[in-house]
Amino acid sequence: MSKSTGRDDEKKIRASEQEIVEDGASQPGKTDRRGFMRGAGLVGAGFIGAGALAKGVGGSTWGELLQAKAARAADKPGQLDAHVPPGKLDDYYGLWSGGQSGEIRLLGIPSMREIKRIPVMNRDSATGWGRDDWSKQLLGGRDSGDTHHVHMSYKDGTYDGRYIYVNDKANARLARVDCRTMECDAMTDIPNSQGTHGIFPQRHDTGLVLCNSEFRTPQPNDGRDLDDPKAYGAMHTAIDGESMEVKWQVLVEGNMDLCATDYEGKYSFATCYNSEGGVNLEGMMAADRDHLYVFNLAAIEKAVKQKKTIKVGDGKVPVVDARGKDGPYVQRVPIPKSPHGVNMSPDGKYAVCSGKLSPTVSVVDVRKLDDVFAGKIKPRDAVVAEPEVGLGPLHTAFDGRGNAYTSIFIDSVITKWNIDKAIEAFDDESVDPIVEKIDVHYQVGHTNASMSETKEADGKWLIALCKFSKDRFLNVGPLHHENDQLIDISGSKMRLVHDGPAYPEPHDCVLVRRDIIHPEKVTPRDGPRFAFYEKMAKEDGVNLMKDNKVIRKGKGKVRVYMTSAAPVYSLGEFRVKSGDEVQVIQTNLDGIEDLSHGFCVSNHDVNMVVNPMDTRSITFTAGAPGVYWYYCPWFCHALHLEMRGRMIVEA
Ligand code: K7E
Ligand code: CUA
């Protein structure tokens, strides 16, 4: 492992870091973050048993790589223009997860401009998400989450522009965003699951969204097996991407990290980094090999149909028990210890598993999996390449030209390697599949490229989602933003073109061509949210589009229906009693692009947006007797400041 510490350019970086430390940007005498992670990484590398690697840790030294670099002096960096001038639009939508912020974000690529935040698991003061009645019942009173993976729905191997799915690792949920409005329209709790982490939709059609439980728990988790970790298990859950209902679960013994699907709808995949069933660090890293779980979806659905299932917990979801050994439902492909990401090549041939604690990626030939399930070959025989890519490989993206780009966490590089050459090199050590490495800043997690998760991967832009930004931006105190870097991969050499600070913490992103997504400019009045308001209005004999009424609903409950059109609320005042539960249902009659109103009541923790032609409601308790102004918080008109009214609270 020592060879990767002797790099000349690494020394230069080290030297410049030293200057920064001496500059006072970091505390003198303390190990800087890059150095710390590297040390930790080497300790981690020490855990890799010599037998762990089918190929050993041979391969090229940095000296050799630099020589090879010189030999490729003719290589041209990409020439794409990342500058998007004022008034011009980006070529791609970037769909970003927001990690512990609980959001999804949309960025324009290549400008890296943040063009939208979509609150999902979080409470958002600007829009009222998590506070208005609809989102509150969707969230079930929770207002925190941890989104890691965003993926769009598919048709025939490419994006269809309809839905965005995102996981919540913190509370075991899958949420969906309707791309017509870019708002969350559905959220599903996943039973018998903790740490819902990797998710992936099927790619042949809007079929299932597969979701992995990263944490093993007692099954059911009802107080049994508390001190018997060997009995714990984890669920691979199938959710219908259309109805968002949980269809079935497969119970396995190991944990599951990242998820992928093939292009045909036959298989789904999960990396397992704790086949040992350990509950502490040593236990989880004991074995030299873990595996890739391969799920045979047709066999599983057949078992569900034939009721060859077990009941876990409330028993509402059929569970196929595949614990312990390979069989018709699940096969385990052995790969070096603690793999992390699994990504499908755009030609649909290979599932590429990034090694994390092993400096390798394992290339699984998906076309061999039928034979694995038929018992004709061993699971390990499906591994056709295992190139050494660097210390701490996490995720892999593709350019559609036969190259793969693996994010290398400990080395802080993206390694570009050729898939065909890696397959050759599996039998012939003289072949070097590594094309190039580019430094990123610093400690890269996910990487993804334009259309990389589709058959239309176009090899233009690559994103490196770096966990640490350190010295790349002005010092803002102990908590730094992450650094999302944009790299031009269109040439034969990679070219870093942009550093983008991101509020913590994007894990993953996908880049979708802009011609695929077509959001509406005015709210379409349909879907489950409108069913919710229409039901309410019908109950009260109210027409949401024109009525302005204060309706007393029995003791202590008042509904206030009002419309708005710039720059007035149609109700200039309404009267309630102190202590009343007040529900305001507001409809924005302005059907004009970008003309949102909203509703904010002074001193009542009430604030929401109401978009063009939208209806929203919010509920609160009227405070002490007095006058409370409500106002429109969204700048909508020259008389926006005048857009207000009085809530008169009587004793
Ligand atoms: Cu690698 Cu949650 Cu996709 Cu983070 S995960 S890096
Ligand atoms: Cu309506 Cu401001």
XYZ file of C-alpha atoms and ligand atoms in Angstrom:
659
model
C 0.000 0.000 0.000
C 2.966 2.288 0.598
C 3.347 3.054 -3.084
C 0.397 5.408 -3.098
C 1.959 7.564 -0.398
C 5.113 8.315 -2.380
C 3.474 10.421 -5.067
C 5.237 13.566 -6.176
C 2.023 15.450 -6.796
C 0.737 14.204 -3.472
C 3.795 15.799 -1.870
C 3.002 19.056 -3.582
C -0.523 18.995 -2.256
C 0.832 18.110 1.139
C 3.198 21.095 0.941
C 0.416 23.460 -0.014
C -1.715 22.085 2.786
C 1.160 22.796 5.136
C 1.165 26.422 4.011
C -2.522 26.657 4.686
C -2.055 25.183 8.129
C 0.660 27.737 8.797
C -1.614 30.390 7.412
C -3.856 29.766 10.382
C -6.731 28.342 8.342
C -6.387 25.196 10.326
C -5.062 24.740 13.845
C -1.299 24.260 13.900
C -0.159 21.046 15.430
C -3.359 19.218 14.540
C -3.477 16.596 11.835
C -5.277 18.037 8.839
C -8.311 16.206 7.508
C -6.741 14.796 4.362
C -3.797 13.471 6.367
C -6.123 12.057 8.987
C -8.311 10.249 6.464
C -5.258 8.847 4.757
C -3.901 7.489 8.017
C -7.237 5.961 8.844
C -7.394 4.555 5.351
C -4.047 2.855 5.698
C -5.154 1.292 8.934
C -8.250 0.109 7.071
C -6.077 -1.191 4.267
C -4.126 -3.187 6.818
C -7.276 -5.147 7.463
C -7.284 -6.453 3.916
C -5.998 -9.990 4.211
C -3.500 -11.063 1.593
C -5.906 -13.723 0.411
C -8.672 -11.216 -0.069
C -7.661 -10.197 -3.521
C -7.893 -12.625 -6.366
C -5.418 -10.470 -8.237
C -3.172 -9.589 -5.332
C -2.189 -5.973 -4.916
C 0.146 -5.886 -7.893
C -0.437 -3.534 -10.784
C 1.283 -0.319 -11.644
C 3.257 1.916 -9.335
C 2.816 5.647 -9.409
C 6.136 6.025 -11.224
C 4.877 3.765 -13.969
C 1.616 5.624 -14.133
C 3.424 8.936 -14.499
C 5.497 7.464 -17.300
C 2.374 6.234 -19.002
C 0.977 9.721 -18.561
C 3.985 11.206 -20.349
C 3.578 8.673 -23.140
C 0.086 9.962 -23.638
C 1.247 13.553 -24.020
C -0.985 13.768 -27.082
C -4.059 13.272 -24.872
C -6.465 16.169 -25.127
C -8.500 17.428 -22.241
C -12.227 17.888 -22.944
C -13.198 21.209 -24.491
C -16.789 21.527 -23.253
C -17.843 24.994 -22.149
C -19.099 25.024 -18.572
C -20.029 28.693 -18.668
C -23.740 29.255 -19.069
C -24.155 32.959 -19.799
C -26.996 35.027 -18.311
C -30.274 34.225 -20.026
C -29.099 30.832 -21.282
C -30.293 27.516 -19.922
C -28.366 24.483 -18.788
C -28.195 21.233 -20.757
C -28.978 18.887 -17.871
C -31.046 18.707 -14.739
C -28.907 17.462 -11.874
C -31.018 15.600 -9.319
C -29.180 15.801 -6.003
C -29.980 14.152 -2.702
C -29.648 16.372 0.334
C -28.490 13.843 2.930
C -29.246 14.854 6.478
C -30.902 18.060 5.260
C -33.719 15.731 4.177
C -34.093 17.479 0.821
C -33.736 16.835 -2.868
C -32.068 19.588 -4.884
C -32.110 20.379 -8.562
C -29.016 21.855 -10.127
C -28.470 23.080 -13.653
C -25.518 21.359 -15.316
C -22.943 22.473 -16.377
C -23.458 25.795 -14.566
C -23.839 23.996 -11.187
C -26.440 26.627 -10.279
C -28.903 25.403 -7.667
C -32.271 25.952 -9.339
C -34.605 24.349 -6.812
C -34.777 22.819 -3.379
C -37.458 20.234 -2.900
C -38.265 19.680 0.761
C -39.098 16.033 1.347
C -38.278 14.661 4.798
C -37.555 18.057 6.331
C -39.645 20.933 7.517
C -39.189 23.951 5.274
C -40.146 27.419 6.430
C -40.263 28.889 2.924
C -42.897 26.575 1.507
C -44.552 25.347 4.686
C -43.595 21.759 3.848
C -43.876 19.765 7.056
C -46.188 22.401 8.494
C -49.164 22.515 6.122
C -51.876 19.891 6.596
C -51.141 17.742 3.559
C -47.389 17.397 4.059
C -47.849 16.934 7.807
C -50.027 13.872 7.346
C -47.643 12.561 4.679
C -44.722 12.934 7.090
C -46.661 11.522 10.021
C -45.390 14.172 12.394
C -41.712 13.578 11.575
C -39.672 16.417 10.187
C -36.197 15.005 9.799
C -34.684 12.492 7.466
C -31.562 11.421 5.648
C -31.854 11.235 1.873
C -29.022 9.443 0.037
C -30.163 8.191 -3.332
C -32.233 9.922 -5.968
C -33.306 8.120 -9.101
C -35.784 8.888 -11.828
C -38.392 6.459 -13.144
C -37.444 4.642 -16.352
C -38.885 3.435 -19.640
C -36.886 1.166 -21.973
C -33.585 1.730 -20.219
C -33.685 5.494 -20.013
C -35.407 8.177 -17.927
C -39.078 8.860 -18.590
C -39.271 12.225 -16.804
C -42.198 11.282 -14.561
C -41.051 10.609 -11.022
C -38.051 11.021 -8.763
C -37.640 8.483 -5.973
C -35.572 9.085 -2.848
C -34.812 7.043 0.265
C -34.876 8.121 3.906
C -32.173 6.199 5.691
C -33.143 7.673 9.071
C -36.780 6.583 9.162
C -36.975 3.734 6.621
C -39.095 5.472 3.990
C -39.291 5.835 0.236
C -40.624 9.142 -1.081
C -41.620 10.144 -4.583
C -41.563 13.509 -6.327
C -44.004 14.249 -9.153
C -41.908 15.911 -11.863
C -44.872 17.930 -13.120
C -44.655 20.100 -9.992
C -41.364 18.933 -8.500
C -43.174 18.336 -5.228
C -43.261 15.250 -3.085
C -46.533 13.439 -3.776
C -46.129 10.139 -1.939
C -44.253 8.611 0.956
C -44.182 4.981 2.000
C -43.040 3.544 5.315
C -41.068 0.355 4.851
C -41.875 -2.295 7.468
C -39.289 -4.538 9.161
C -36.515 -2.209 8.039
C -33.882 0.080 9.481
C -31.352 2.153 7.606
C -33.170 2.034 4.258
C -30.161 2.956 2.142
C -29.627 1.779 -1.421
C -32.667 2.083 -3.691
C -33.054 1.577 -7.410
C -36.045 1.566 -9.759
C -36.373 -1.046 -12.469
C -35.092 0.208 -15.798
C -37.317 -1.501 -18.363
C -40.464 0.303 -17.196
C -41.997 2.026 -14.159
C -42.139 -1.203 -12.230
C -40.671 -1.854 -8.822
C -38.410 0.323 -6.741
C -36.081 -1.949 -4.780
C -34.946 -0.757 -1.344
C -32.184 -2.193 0.872
C -32.093 -2.326 4.665
C -28.560 -1.456 5.661
C -29.044 -2.414 9.298
C -29.737 -5.959 10.448
C -32.380 -6.246 13.156
C -34.358 -8.954 14.902
C -37.206 -10.056 12.579
C -39.734 -9.059 13.702
C -38.132 -6.418 15.864
C -40.498 -6.854 18.802
C -38.170 -7.486 21.699
C -36.997 -10.944 20.675
C -33.379 -11.836 19.874
C -32.109 -8.627 21.475
C -28.756 -10.138 22.414
C -28.549 -12.650 19.597
C -27.160 -10.735 16.595
C -26.719 -13.999 14.675
C -30.505 -14.133 14.396
C -30.813 -10.634 12.951
C -31.733 -10.166 9.310
C -32.352 -7.477 6.714
C -34.990 -6.878 4.043
C -34.749 -6.266 0.307
C -38.083 -4.512 -0.260
C -40.054 -4.111 -3.500
C -42.312 -1.065 -3.770
C -44.607 -0.476 -6.741
C -43.308 2.709 -8.376
C -46.797 3.707 -9.470
C -49.006 2.940 -6.432
C -46.111 3.263 -3.929
C -47.403 0.137 -2.141
C -45.004 -2.328 -0.572
C -45.383 -5.502 -2.670
C -43.040 -7.956 -1.017
C -39.823 -8.350 0.946
C -36.957 -10.814 0.813
C -35.303 -11.591 4.129
C -31.547 -12.218 4.037
C -29.010 -12.738 6.803
C -26.447 -10.044 5.893
C -26.741 -6.294 5.658
C -27.353 -4.577 2.349
C -25.716 -1.345 1.302
C -26.152 -0.058 -2.272
C -28.746 -1.259 -4.731
C -28.938 -1.606 -8.513
C -31.206 -3.175 -11.097
C -30.385 -4.721 -14.464
C -31.774 -3.319 -17.728
C -34.157 -6.181 -18.454
C -36.200 -6.436 -15.282
C -34.820 -9.842 -14.312
C -32.466 -9.054 -11.455
C -31.799 -6.629 -8.648
C -28.555 -6.338 -6.687
C -27.365 -5.408 -3.214
C -23.833 -5.134 -1.904
C -23.273 -6.810 1.451
C -20.412 -5.516 3.578
C -21.208 -7.411 6.740
C -21.692 -11.029 5.770
C -20.166 -11.805 9.167
C -23.236 -10.453 10.976
C -20.953 -8.436 13.254
C -22.292 -5.687 15.490
C -19.003 -3.835 15.954
C -16.232 -2.685 13.629
C -13.945 -5.702 14.129
C -16.828 -8.103 13.693
C -18.007 -6.459 10.479
C -14.549 -6.529 8.901
C -13.473 -10.039 9.957
C -14.050 -11.956 6.717
C -11.831 -11.514 3.666
C -14.797 -11.664 1.372
C -18.321 -10.381 1.439
C -20.654 -10.630 -1.503
C -23.080 -9.155 -3.956
C -26.614 -10.393 -3.402
C -28.375 -11.139 -6.691
C -32.170 -11.308 -6.476
C -34.096 -13.294 -9.075
C -37.246 -11.199 -9.362
C -39.375 -13.658 -11.351
C -38.640 -16.480 -8.892
C -39.450 -14.217 -5.947
C -42.751 -13.049 -7.476
C -43.679 -16.653 -8.224
C -43.056 -17.584 -4.580
C -45.214 -14.645 -3.477
C -48.022 -15.741 -5.809
C -47.816 -19.307 -4.551
C -47.783 -18.023 -0.965
C -44.404 -19.628 -0.222
C -43.882 -16.785 2.180
C -43.573 -16.152 5.900
C -45.173 -13.563 8.140
C -42.987 -10.991 9.835
C -44.425 -8.392 12.165
C -47.995 -7.453 11.283
C -47.795 -9.829 8.324
C -49.314 -7.391 5.848
C -46.386 -7.750 3.471
C -45.453 -11.221 2.166
C -41.853 -12.104 3.026
C -39.734 -14.606 1.114
C -37.199 -16.158 3.478
C -33.853 -16.471 1.674
C -31.587 -16.536 4.700
C -28.527 -18.715 4.921
C -27.790 -20.216 1.535
C -27.981 -19.679 -2.190
C -31.153 -20.834 -3.875
C -33.728 -19.936 -6.500
C -34.400 -16.481 -5.033
C -30.971 -15.215 -4.082
C -27.383 -15.992 -5.102
C -24.337 -14.541 -3.384
C -21.412 -13.582 -5.627
C -18.253 -13.481 -3.459
C -16.266 -10.251 -3.800
C -13.450 -8.726 -1.697
C -14.412 -7.433 1.706
C -16.858 -4.650 2.409
C -18.012 -3.560 -1.056
C -19.980 -0.313 -1.247
C -21.449 0.894 -4.545
C -22.888 -1.274 -7.269
C -23.474 0.368 -10.661
C -24.663 -1.100 -13.966
C -22.752 -0.341 -17.137
C -24.924 1.422 -19.743
C -24.696 -1.559 -22.127
C -26.471 -3.625 -19.471
C -23.655 -6.172 -19.309
C -21.838 -5.528 -16.053
C -22.648 -4.837 -12.427
C -19.587 -3.026 -11.084
C -19.027 -3.346 -7.335
C -16.646 -0.885 -5.696
C -14.433 -2.448 -3.055
C -14.303 0.172 -0.257
C -11.879 -1.778 2.005
C -10.362 -3.504 -1.004
C -8.520 -1.363 -3.592
C -10.380 -3.194 -6.347
C -13.675 -3.107 -8.174
C -15.342 -6.405 -9.024
C -17.012 -6.639 -12.424
C -19.916 -9.091 -12.438
C -21.099 -10.224 -15.890
C -24.887 -10.063 -15.638
C -25.253 -12.346 -18.684
C -23.759 -15.197 -16.627
C -26.327 -14.949 -13.852
C -28.861 -17.261 -15.531
C -26.201 -19.980 -15.397
C -25.457 -19.154 -11.773
C -29.118 -19.620 -10.850
C -29.277 -22.796 -12.963
C -26.327 -24.199 -10.989
C -24.221 -24.511 -14.144
C -21.457 -22.257 -12.826
C -20.405 -21.063 -9.376
C -21.430 -17.544 -8.304
C -17.793 -16.415 -8.251
C -17.494 -17.464 -11.926
C -19.658 -14.471 -12.830
C -16.796 -12.148 -11.803
C -14.921 -11.310 -15.001
C -12.576 -8.545 -13.856
C -11.160 -7.088 -10.663
C -8.928 -4.128 -11.533
C -7.032 -2.323 -8.809
C -8.218 1.300 -8.849
C -6.936 2.897 -5.625
C -7.554 3.077 -1.880
C -11.220 3.167 -0.941
C -13.261 2.759 -4.136
C -16.904 3.748 -3.495
C -18.970 4.308 -6.635
C -18.619 3.985 -10.395
C -19.954 6.016 -13.318
C -19.735 5.390 -17.076
C -19.185 7.391 -20.253
C -20.883 5.080 -22.759
C -17.534 4.679 -24.562
C -16.429 1.654 -22.566
C -14.787 3.526 -19.714
C -15.672 3.501 -16.044
C -14.944 6.214 -13.468
C -14.583 5.082 -9.885
C -14.577 7.463 -6.936
C -11.669 6.719 -4.615
C -12.364 8.011 -1.122
C -9.034 7.655 0.661
C -6.834 8.668 -2.280
C -9.204 11.554 -3.174
C -9.122 10.753 -6.875
C -11.425 9.637 -9.653
C -9.889 6.676 -11.446
C -10.790 6.245 -15.100
C -10.398 2.663 -16.290
C -11.360 0.701 -19.366
C -13.827 -2.129 -18.840
C -12.701 -4.365 -21.723
C -9.068 -3.951 -20.735
C -9.934 -4.801 -17.134
C -11.495 -8.041 -18.362
C -8.352 -8.793 -20.380
C -6.171 -7.959 -17.404
C -8.007 -10.532 -15.297
C -6.101 -13.231 -17.207
C -3.092 -11.230 -18.359
C -1.227 -9.181 -15.759
C 0.660 -7.255 -18.444
C -2.500 -5.398 -19.445
C -3.071 -2.112 -17.592
C -6.731 -1.078 -17.582
C -6.095 2.200 -15.724
C -6.446 5.150 -18.105
C -6.032 8.153 -15.828
C -6.498 9.454 -12.279
C -7.574 12.967 -11.443
C -7.306 14.587 -8.007
C -10.550 15.727 -6.400
C -10.966 17.826 -3.261
C -11.428 15.975 -0.949
C -12.577 12.488 0.039
C -15.018 11.823 -2.751
C -18.139 9.776 -2.044
C -20.438 9.281 -4.976
C -19.568 10.091 -8.529
C -21.959 10.128 -11.448
C -21.871 11.155 -15.086
C -24.371 12.601 -17.536
C -27.069 9.962 -18.236
C -24.660 7.397 -16.747
C -27.388 5.272 -15.157
C -29.159 4.848 -18.524
C -28.413 3.219 -21.863
C -27.959 6.777 -23.180
C -24.816 7.571 -21.155
C -23.219 10.379 -23.171
C -19.813 10.834 -21.564
C -19.846 14.612 -21.235
C -19.894 15.620 -17.576
C -18.861 13.865 -14.406
C -19.682 14.984 -10.879
C -17.468 14.184 -7.882
C -19.393 14.639 -4.641
C -16.623 15.381 -2.184
C -17.301 14.957 1.517
C -14.745 17.519 2.656
C -14.133 20.935 1.155
C -11.491 22.086 3.640
C -9.505 24.866 1.967
C -11.522 25.145 -1.263
C -13.821 27.928 -0.053
C -13.601 30.887 2.331
C -13.398 29.738 5.929
C -16.884 29.619 7.441
C -16.213 28.077 10.818
C -16.197 24.486 11.995
C -19.020 23.234 9.750
C -18.036 23.313 6.100
C -20.162 22.793 3.051
C -19.366 19.791 0.880
C -17.603 20.286 -2.439
C -19.410 19.090 -5.564
C -16.926 19.162 -8.408
C -17.670 19.202 -12.118
C -15.307 17.380 -14.451
C -15.312 17.431 -18.238
C -14.864 13.822 -19.406
C -15.526 14.444 -23.096
C -11.840 14.364 -24.050
C -9.248 11.672 -23.586
C -8.083 13.523 -20.461
C -10.323 14.595 -17.584
C -10.529 18.290 -16.787
C -11.736 19.752 -13.480
C -13.847 22.827 -14.255
C -15.881 23.810 -11.192
C -16.005 23.670 -7.377
C -19.531 23.860 -5.996
C -20.268 24.299 -2.290
C -23.274 22.248 -1.163
C -25.163 22.313 2.103
C -24.640 18.976 3.896
C -24.814 16.464 2.594
C -25.415 15.339 -0.949
C -24.613 11.648 -1.318
C -25.656 10.912 -4.829
C -26.850 12.688 -7.943
C -27.967 11.766 -11.414
C -27.721 13.985 -14.488
C -30.757 13.971 -16.740
C -30.889 15.562 -20.205
C -33.138 18.587 -20.101
C -35.381 17.455 -22.974
C -36.633 14.601 -20.765
C -38.172 16.693 -17.964
C -41.196 18.949 -18.552
C -42.577 20.522 -15.373
C -45.831 22.525 -15.415
C -45.850 26.282 -14.829
C -49.216 26.296 -13.083
C -50.370 23.704 -10.541
C -52.313 20.834 -12.134
C -55.330 20.412 -9.840
C -55.300 16.627 -9.599
C -53.643 13.824 -7.660
C -53.948 12.756 -4.023
C -53.322 16.221 -2.589
C -56.317 17.694 -4.402
C -58.469 14.718 -3.459
C -57.634 15.660 0.137
C -58.820 19.287 -0.294
C -61.832 18.466 -2.468
C -63.090 16.037 0.161
C -62.804 18.748 2.798
C -64.589 21.325 0.625
C -67.387 18.940 -0.286
C -67.999 18.267 3.395
C -68.508 22.011 3.896
C -70.414 22.704 0.651
C -67.646 25.003 -0.516
C -66.341 25.709 -4.023
C -62.575 26.119 -3.543
C -62.272 28.281 -6.651
C -64.604 31.035 -5.501
C -65.980 30.718 -1.983
C -64.775 32.730 0.986
C -66.342 31.392 4.139
C -65.698 30.993 7.822
C -67.295 27.740 8.919
C -67.572 26.750 12.540
C -67.140 22.999 12.881
C -68.585 22.246 16.270
C -66.955 23.360 19.480
C -63.567 25.007 19.139
C -62.986 24.235 15.459
C -63.114 26.741 12.619
C -62.396 26.388 8.907
C -61.553 29.527 6.963
C -61.811 29.190 3.194
C -60.338 32.026 1.195
C -59.078 32.767 -2.278
C -56.286 35.102 -3.263
C -55.452 37.103 -6.375
C -52.646 39.654 -6.498
C -52.552 41.806 -4.469
C -55.472 40.878 -2.201
C -56.873 38.133 -0.060
C -60.589 37.969 -0.660
C -61.027 37.913 3.101
C -59.667 41.128 4.615
C -60.480 39.824 8.069
C -61.951 36.869 9.918
C -63.044 36.286 13.499
C -62.236 33.334 15.734
C -62.189 32.648 19.471
C -59.042 32.365 21.529
C -58.086 28.700 21.733
C -59.963 27.732 18.546
C -58.328 25.211 16.256
C -58.221 27.253 13.046
C -57.739 25.674 9.640
C -57.094 28.114 6.791
C -57.674 26.711 3.296
C -56.328 29.084 0.670
C -56.695 28.871 -3.107
C -54.499 30.992 -5.364
C -56.625 32.084 -8.329
C -53.688 33.589 -10.190
C -52.920 31.228 -13.029
C -49.806 33.126 -14.070
C -46.282 31.706 -14.164
C -44.159 32.547 -11.114
C -47.018 34.222 -9.214
C -47.072 32.505 -5.851
C -48.839 33.872 -2.809
C -48.790 32.445 0.661
C -50.185 32.734 4.131
C -48.341 33.796 7.250
C -50.018 34.744 10.550
C -48.091 36.954 12.941
C -46.849 35.211 16.069
C -48.495 31.841 15.326
C -45.730 29.793 13.641
C -47.832 29.667 10.488
C -46.212 30.109 7.065
C -46.882 28.454 3.731
C -46.703 29.044 -0.007
C -49.700 28.755 -2.334
C -48.543 28.422 -5.952
C -50.469 29.528 -9.056
C -53.861 27.733 -9.129
C -52.922 25.740 -6.040
C -54.849 25.089 -2.840
C -53.171 24.515 0.505
C -54.281 24.425 4.108
C -52.654 24.936 7.456
C -53.950 24.407 10.995
C -53.070 26.266 14.171
C -54.459 27.321 17.550
C -55.651 30.911 17.832
C -53.660 32.742 20.503
C -54.675 35.191 23.227
C -57.464 37.699 22.401
C -56.248 40.477 20.121
C -55.556 41.445 16.539
C -53.084 39.385 14.467
C -52.157 40.427 10.970
C -51.818 37.757 8.345
C -49.794 38.608 5.292
C -48.545 37.257 1.985
C -44.872 36.278 2.420
C -44.125 35.894 -1.322
C -43.281 39.047 -3.266
C -46.123 38.979 -5.783
C -47.010 42.527 -6.835
C -46.064 46.178 -6.371
C -48.685 46.139 -3.614
C -47.388 42.896 -2.116
C -46.719 44.553 1.248
C -50.361 45.596 1.360
C -51.539 42.022 0.764
C -52.708 41.283 4.283
C -55.659 41.055 6.613
C -56.604 40.817 10.267
C -57.341 37.714 12.268
C -59.489 39.056 15.083
C -59.293 36.790 18.088
C -62.108 37.247 20.581
C -62.088 36.135 24.187
Cu -21.903 6.017 -0.861
Cu -25.456 6.585 1.182
Cu -24.710 6.191 -1.689
Cu -22.956 8.178 0.804
S -23.705 6.281 0.111
S -21.068 8.137 -0.277
Cu -49.299 37.807 -2.644
Cu -47.307 38.782 -1.904
